[in-house]
Amino acid sequence: MRCAIYPGTFDPITLGHIDMVKRAAPLCDKLIVGVARSTPKNVWFSPEERVELVRDAFRELSSVEVKTFEGLLVDFAKACGAGFIVRGVRAFSDFEYELQMALINRKLAPDVETLFLMPAEEYGYVSSSRVREIAALNGDVRRYVTPKTYQALLEKIQARHETRDTPRRSAAGG
Ligand code: COA
């Protein structure tokens, strides 16, 4: 069985990621979307929330499985029996970083290949952090995310506002 991993932080999943999965899924028997649990990024969504949104996005794609992972990506790939890692290259600027990551992964695990795919042009500039930034500034991100993710973003922003607006008690009890 030909199995592949599409890894990422997915904070949150965008239509760009979904486009990548739809391109990659027909190339293998099973595509595992690997959601990185820990990340140096300042994430908005917990691993469980990110997984839930990713699962919802692919609920109709039977060959797509969603799993979280921790530690090295190549170890996760091997544990899943995946022969290759799929990464999207949106612009030339992605390439150097992606090449570095692919070559390091190859050194770590020579039998796991990295496959680069190009997303649809309309998603060539989309990233999760841009989506979060626009949403936080009350911009409309519905063209970049699923309705469920849009709703989750609104709720997250609302929760952030409430935390920010809640007056803190001073040490004097005020
Ligand atoms: N559509 C939309 N956005 C896309 C995209 C696409 N087709 N392709 C990439 N992106 C976005 C991602 O959403 C992400 O946006 P953000 O920075 O705003 O969150 C960005 O482009 C790519 O970020 P990057 O950090 O390269 O990837 P990632 O967050 O998707 O995942 C891991 C990185 C998890 C794959 C990587 O850190 C990893 O392998 N970690 C495990 C530890 C390990 O093995 N390290 C050694 C590897 S060298």
mmCIF file of C-alpha atoms and ligand atoms in Angstrom:
data_model
loop_
_atom_site.group_PDB
_atom_site.id
_atom_site.type_symbol
_atom_site.label_atom_id
_atom_site.label_comp_id
_atom_site.label_asym_id
_atom_site.label_seq_id
_atom_site.Cartn_x
_atom_site.Cartn_y
_atom_site.Cartn_z
ATOM 1 C CA MET A 1 0.000 0.000 0.000
ATOM 2 C CA ARG A 2 1.364 3.410 -0.980
ATOM 3 C CA CYS A 3 1.091 5.679 2.047
ATOM 4 C CA ALA A 4 2.112 9.354 2.344
ATOM 5 C CA ILE A 5 2.229 12.006 5.052
ATOM 6 C CA TYR A 6 1.136 15.612 4.615
ATOM 7 C CA PRO A 7 2.506 17.320 7.762
ATOM 8 C CA GLY A 8 1.891 20.766 9.165
ATOM 9 C CA THR A 9 0.830 22.895 12.074
ATOM 10 C CA PHE A 10 -2.609 23.709 10.606
ATOM 11 C CA ASP A 11 -3.293 26.667 12.866
ATOM 12 C CA PRO A 12 -5.859 26.646 11.348
ATOM 13 C CA ILE A 13 -6.290 24.558 8.198
ATOM 14 C CA THR A 14 -6.883 26.711 5.099
ATOM 15 C CA LEU A 15 -8.334 26.036 1.656
ATOM 16 C CA GLY A 16 -4.710 26.041 0.469
ATOM 17 C CA HIS A 17 -3.971 22.988 2.634
ATOM 18 C CA ILE A 18 -7.193 21.331 1.452
ATOM 19 C CA ASP A 19 -6.193 21.943 -2.155
ATOM 20 C CA MET A 20 -2.846 20.231 -1.454
ATOM 21 C CA VAL A 21 -4.522 17.193 0.090
ATOM 22 C CA LYS A 22 -6.915 16.874 -2.842
ATOM 23 C CA ARG A 23 -3.942 16.893 -5.214
ATOM 24 C CA ALA A 24 -1.908 14.436 -3.139
ATOM 25 C CA ALA A 25 -4.632 11.928 -2.199
ATOM 26 C CA PRO A 26 -5.038 10.403 -5.696
ATOM 27 C CA LEU A 27 -1.277 9.751 -5.816
ATOM 28 C CA CYS A 28 -1.390 7.264 -2.948
ATOM 29 C CA ASP A 29 -3.631 4.679 -1.324
ATOM 30 C CA LYS A 30 -3.607 6.404 2.053
ATOM 31 C CA LEU A 31 -2.738 9.996 2.876
ATOM 32 C CA ILE A 32 -2.115 10.788 6.526
ATOM 33 C CA VAL A 33 -2.466 14.426 7.476
ATOM 34 C CA GLY A 34 0.029 14.797 10.337
ATOM 35 C CA VAL A 35 -0.825 17.581 12.749
ATOM 36 C CA ALA A 36 2.267 18.654 14.718
ATOM 37 C CA ARG A 37 1.365 18.759 18.423
ATOM 38 C CA SER A 38 4.194 20.944 19.589
ATOM 39 C CA THR A 39 5.541 23.811 17.569
ATOM 40 C CA PRO A 40 7.721 26.844 18.180
ATOM 41 C CA LYS A 41 4.916 28.891 16.598
ATOM 42 C CA ASN A 42 2.626 30.987 18.738
ATOM 43 C CA VAL A 43 -0.516 28.975 17.980
ATOM 44 C CA TRP A 44 -4.136 30.009 18.515
ATOM 45 C CA PHE A 45 -5.638 26.518 18.445
ATOM 46 C CA SER A 46 -4.826 23.542 20.678
ATOM 47 C CA PRO A 47 -3.743 20.303 18.957
ATOM 48 C CA GLU A 48 -7.230 18.867 19.609
ATOM 49 C CA GLU A 49 -8.931 21.909 18.055
ATOM 50 C CA ARG A 50 -6.613 21.834 15.030
ATOM 51 C CA VAL A 51 -7.242 18.107 14.532
ATOM 52 C CA GLU A 52 -11.005 18.569 14.782
ATOM 53 C CA LEU A 53 -10.968 21.232 12.053
ATOM 54 C CA VAL A 54 -8.692 19.138 9.837
ATOM 55 C CA ARG A 55 -10.890 16.029 10.316
ATOM 56 C CA ASP A 56 -13.987 18.013 9.441
ATOM 57 C CA ALA A 57 -12.361 19.289 6.236
ATOM 58 C CA PHE A 58 -11.645 15.736 5.008
ATOM 59 C CA ARG A 59 -14.624 13.820 6.371
ATOM 60 C CA GLU A 60 -15.691 12.912 2.831
ATOM 61 C CA LEU A 61 -12.259 11.753 1.654
ATOM 62 C CA SER A 62 -12.071 8.109 2.718
ATOM 63 C CA SER A 63 -8.371 7.683 1.874
ATOM 64 C CA VAL A 64 -7.386 10.582 4.143
ATOM 65 C CA GLU A 65 -6.583 9.942 7.809
ATOM 66 C CA VAL A 66 -5.749 12.615 10.383
ATOM 67 C CA LYS A 67 -3.236 11.984 13.189
ATOM 68 C CA THR A 68 -1.188 14.108 15.545
ATOM 69 C CA PHE A 69 2.520 13.617 15.944
ATOM 70 C CA GLU A 70 5.340 14.657 18.204
ATOM 71 C CA GLY A 71 9.064 14.364 17.637
ATOM 72 C CA LEU A 72 10.750 13.903 14.290
ATOM 73 C CA LEU A 73 8.586 13.902 11.198
ATOM 74 C CA VAL A 74 10.572 11.052 9.642
ATOM 75 C CA ASP A 75 9.991 8.888 12.738
ATOM 76 C CA PHE A 76 6.270 9.553 12.432
ATOM 77 C CA ALA A 77 6.412 8.702 8.711
ATOM 78 C CA LYS A 78 8.195 5.413 9.449
ATOM 79 C CA ALA A 79 5.793 4.533 12.277
ATOM 80 C CA CYS A 80 2.906 5.031 9.833
ATOM 81 C CA GLY A 81 4.631 3.021 7.118
ATOM 82 C CA ALA A 82 4.679 6.081 4.853
ATOM 83 C CA GLY A 83 7.155 6.113 1.984
ATOM 84 C CA PHE A 84 6.910 9.794 1.241
ATOM 85 C CA ILE A 85 6.214 13.229 2.692
ATOM 86 C CA VAL A 86 4.162 15.724 0.715
ATOM 87 C CA ARG A 87 4.934 19.431 1.006
ATOM 88 C CA GLY A 88 3.436 22.358 -0.842
ATOM 89 C CA VAL A 89 5.674 24.936 -2.466
ATOM 90 C CA ARG A 90 3.668 28.097 -2.914
ATOM 91 C CA ALA A 91 6.282 30.538 -4.079
ATOM 92 C CA PHE A 92 9.963 30.610 -4.872
ATOM 93 C CA SER A 93 10.530 31.965 -1.352
ATOM 94 C CA ASP A 94 9.256 28.652 0.114
ATOM 95 C CA PHE A 95 11.745 26.654 -1.875
ATOM 96 C CA GLU A 96 14.986 27.220 0.024
ATOM 97 C CA TYR A 97 13.414 26.367 3.378
ATOM 98 C CA GLU A 98 11.596 23.355 1.939
ATOM 99 C CA LEU A 99 14.717 22.081 0.192
ATOM 100 C CA GLN A 100 16.677 22.334 3.440
ATOM 101 C CA MET A 101 13.979 20.456 5.345
ATOM 102 C CA ALA A 102 13.725 17.775 2.641
ATOM 103 C CA LEU A 103 17.489 17.241 2.566
ATOM 104 C CA ILE A 104 17.715 17.004 6.368
ATOM 105 C CA ASN A 105 14.834 14.538 6.388
ATOM 106 C CA ARG A 106 16.594 12.529 3.688
ATOM 107 C CA LYS A 107 19.764 12.385 5.793
ATOM 108 C CA LEU A 108 17.712 11.251 8.793
ATOM 109 C CA ALA A 109 15.728 8.697 6.804
ATOM 110 C CA PRO A 110 17.089 7.931 3.309
ATOM 111 C CA ASP A 111 14.119 5.708 2.473
ATOM 112 C CA VAL A 112 11.523 8.463 3.019
ATOM 113 C CA GLU A 113 11.183 10.716 -0.036
ATOM 114 C CA THR A 114 9.779 14.253 -0.089
ATOM 115 C CA LEU A 115 7.390 15.145 -2.850
ATOM 116 C CA PHE A 116 6.725 18.810 -3.641
ATOM 117 C CA LEU A 117 3.402 19.856 -5.099
ATOM 118 C CA MET A 118 2.232 23.282 -6.225
ATOM 119 C CA PRO A 119 -1.051 24.577 -4.837
ATOM 120 C CA ALA A 120 -3.674 26.224 -7.029
ATOM 121 C CA GLU A 121 -2.681 29.769 -7.973
ATOM 122 C CA GLU A 122 -5.424 31.357 -5.910
ATOM 123 C CA TYR A 123 -3.932 29.866 -2.747
ATOM 124 C CA GLY A 124 -0.326 30.640 -3.619
ATOM 125 C CA TYR A 125 -0.184 33.435 -1.076
ATOM 126 C CA VAL A 126 -2.397 31.967 1.677
ATOM 127 C CA SER A 127 -0.916 30.964 5.028
ATOM 128 C CA SER A 128 -2.424 30.211 8.415
ATOM 129 C CA SER A 129 -0.756 33.199 10.080
ATOM 130 C CA ARG A 130 -2.076 35.597 7.405
ATOM 131 C CA VAL A 131 -5.568 34.169 7.907
ATOM 132 C CA ARG A 132 -5.299 34.663 11.685
ATOM 133 C CA GLU A 133 -3.969 38.175 11.216
ATOM 134 C CA ILE A 134 -6.790 39.214 8.854
ATOM 135 C CA ALA A 135 -9.435 37.600 11.066
ATOM 136 C CA ALA A 136 -8.048 39.316 14.183
ATOM 137 C CA LEU A 137 -8.424 42.658 12.390
ATOM 138 C CA ASN A 138 -12.058 41.867 11.490
ATOM 139 C CA GLY A 139 -11.247 41.110 7.847
ATOM 140 C CA ASP A 140 -13.334 38.581 5.956
ATOM 141 C CA VAL A 141 -11.429 35.276 5.672
ATOM 142 C CA ARG A 142 -14.309 33.176 4.350
ATOM 143 C CA ARG A 143 -12.610 32.823 0.964
ATOM 144 C CA TYR A 144 -9.610 31.122 2.645
ATOM 145 C CA VAL A 145 -11.167 28.685 5.123
ATOM 146 C CA THR A 146 -14.076 26.246 5.527
ATOM 147 C CA PRO A 147 -17.277 27.515 7.218
ATOM 148 C CA LYS A 148 -16.426 25.481 10.344
ATOM 149 C CA THR A 149 -12.949 26.964 10.559
ATOM 150 C CA TYR A 150 -14.381 30.437 9.974
ATOM 151 C CA GLN A 151 -16.736 29.893 12.918
ATOM 152 C CA ALA A 152 -13.876 28.592 15.066
ATOM 153 C CA LEU A 153 -11.812 31.673 14.228
ATOM 154 C CA LEU A 154 -14.680 33.981 15.208
ATOM 155 C CA GLU A 155 -15.087 32.133 18.510
ATOM 156 C CA LYS A 156 -11.356 32.301 19.188
ATOM 157 C CA ILE A 157 -11.294 36.038 18.529
ATOM 158 C CA GLN A 158 -14.320 36.542 20.760
ATOM 159 C CA ALA A 159 -12.655 34.543 23.545
ATOM 160 C CA ARG A 160 -9.445 36.542 23.148
ATOM 161 C CA HIS A 161 -11.388 39.813 23.392
ATOM 162 C CA GLU A 162 -13.190 38.613 26.510
ATOM 163 C CA THR A 163 -9.911 37.621 28.180
ATOM 164 C CA ARG A 164 -8.389 40.969 27.239
ATOM 165 C CA ASP A 165 -11.417 42.971 28.413
ATOM 166 C CA THR A 166 -11.876 41.159 31.736
ATOM 167 C CA PRO A 167 -10.590 43.558 34.404
ATOM 168 C CA ARG A 168 -7.938 41.957 36.558
ATOM 169 C CA ARG A 169 -8.318 42.258 40.339
ATOM 170 C CA SER A 170 -5.541 44.309 41.811
ATOM 171 C CA ALA A 171 -3.583 43.070 44.812
ATOM 172 C CA ALA A 172 -5.621 45.555 46.880
ATOM 173 C CA GLY A 173 -8.775 43.725 45.785
ATOM 174 C CA GLY A 174 -9.955 46.458 43.349
HETATM 175 N N1 COA B 1 -1.695 26.433 1.611
HETATM 176 C C1 COA B 1 -1.776 27.261 2.660
HETATM 177 N N2 COA B 1 -0.780 27.447 3.529
HETATM 178 C C2 COA B 1 0.336 26.745 3.332
HETATM 179 C C3 COA B 1 0.499 25.860 2.280
HETATM 180 C C4 COA B 1 -0.572 25.719 1.381
HETATM 181 N N3 COA B 1 -0.512 24.919 0.343
HETATM 182 N N4 COA B 1 1.718 25.320 2.359
HETATM 183 C C5 COA B 1 2.284 25.854 3.422
HETATM 184 N N5 COA B 1 1.449 26.714 4.019
HETATM 185 C C6 COA B 1 1.691 27.552 5.174
HETATM 186 C C7 COA B 1 1.450 26.903 6.473
HETATM 187 O O1 COA B 1 0.100 27.111 6.911
HETATM 188 C C8 COA B 1 2.396 27.634 7.347
HETATM 189 O O2 COA B 1 1.818 28.883 7.654
HETATM 190 P P1 COA B 1 2.123 29.640 9.000
HETATM 191 O O3 COA B 1 3.605 29.836 9.077
HETATM 192 O O4 COA B 1 1.388 30.885 8.846
HETATM 193 O O5 COA B 1 1.615 28.725 10.083
HETATM 194 C C9 COA B 1 3.579 27.876 6.440
HETATM 195 O O6 COA B 1 3.043 27.910 5.161
HETATM 196 C C10 COA B 1 4.582 26.779 6.447
HETATM 197 O O7 COA B 1 5.063 26.682 7.703
HETATM 198 P P2 COA B 1 6.123 25.564 8.076
HETATM 199 O O8 COA B 1 6.607 25.874 9.440
HETATM 200 O O9 COA B 1 7.048 25.341 6.978
HETATM 201 O O10 COA B 1 5.270 24.269 8.042
HETATM 202 P P3 COA B 1 4.161 23.811 8.890
HETATM 203 O O11 COA B 1 3.834 24.665 10.049
HETATM 204 O O12 COA B 1 3.083 23.578 7.908
HETATM 205 O O13 COA B 1 4.795 22.421 9.434
HETATM 206 C C11 COA B 1 6.418 20.826 10.216
HETATM 207 C C12 COA B 1 6.145 22.276 9.827
HETATM 208 C C13 COA B 1 5.491 20.393 11.324
HETATM 209 C C14 COA B 1 6.215 19.929 9.014
HETATM 210 C C15 COA B 1 7.898 20.755 10.647
HETATM 211 O O14 COA B 1 8.137 21.724 11.624
HETATM 212 C C16 COA B 1 8.291 19.394 11.189
HETATM 213 O O15 COA B 1 8.551 18.502 10.444
HETATM 214 N N6 COA B 1 8.352 19.265 12.522
HETATM 215 C C17 COA B 1 8.725 18.012 13.180
HETATM 216 C C18 COA B 1 10.133 18.079 13.750
HETATM 217 C C19 COA B 1 11.139 17.628 12.718
HETATM 218 O O16 COA B 1 11.086 16.546 12.190
HETATM 219 N N7 COA B 1 12.113 18.499 12.456
HETATM 220 C C20 COA B 1 13.123 18.257 11.496
HETATM 221 C C21 COA B 1 12.645 18.594 10.119
HETATM 222 S S1 COA B 1 13.887 19.443 9.232
#
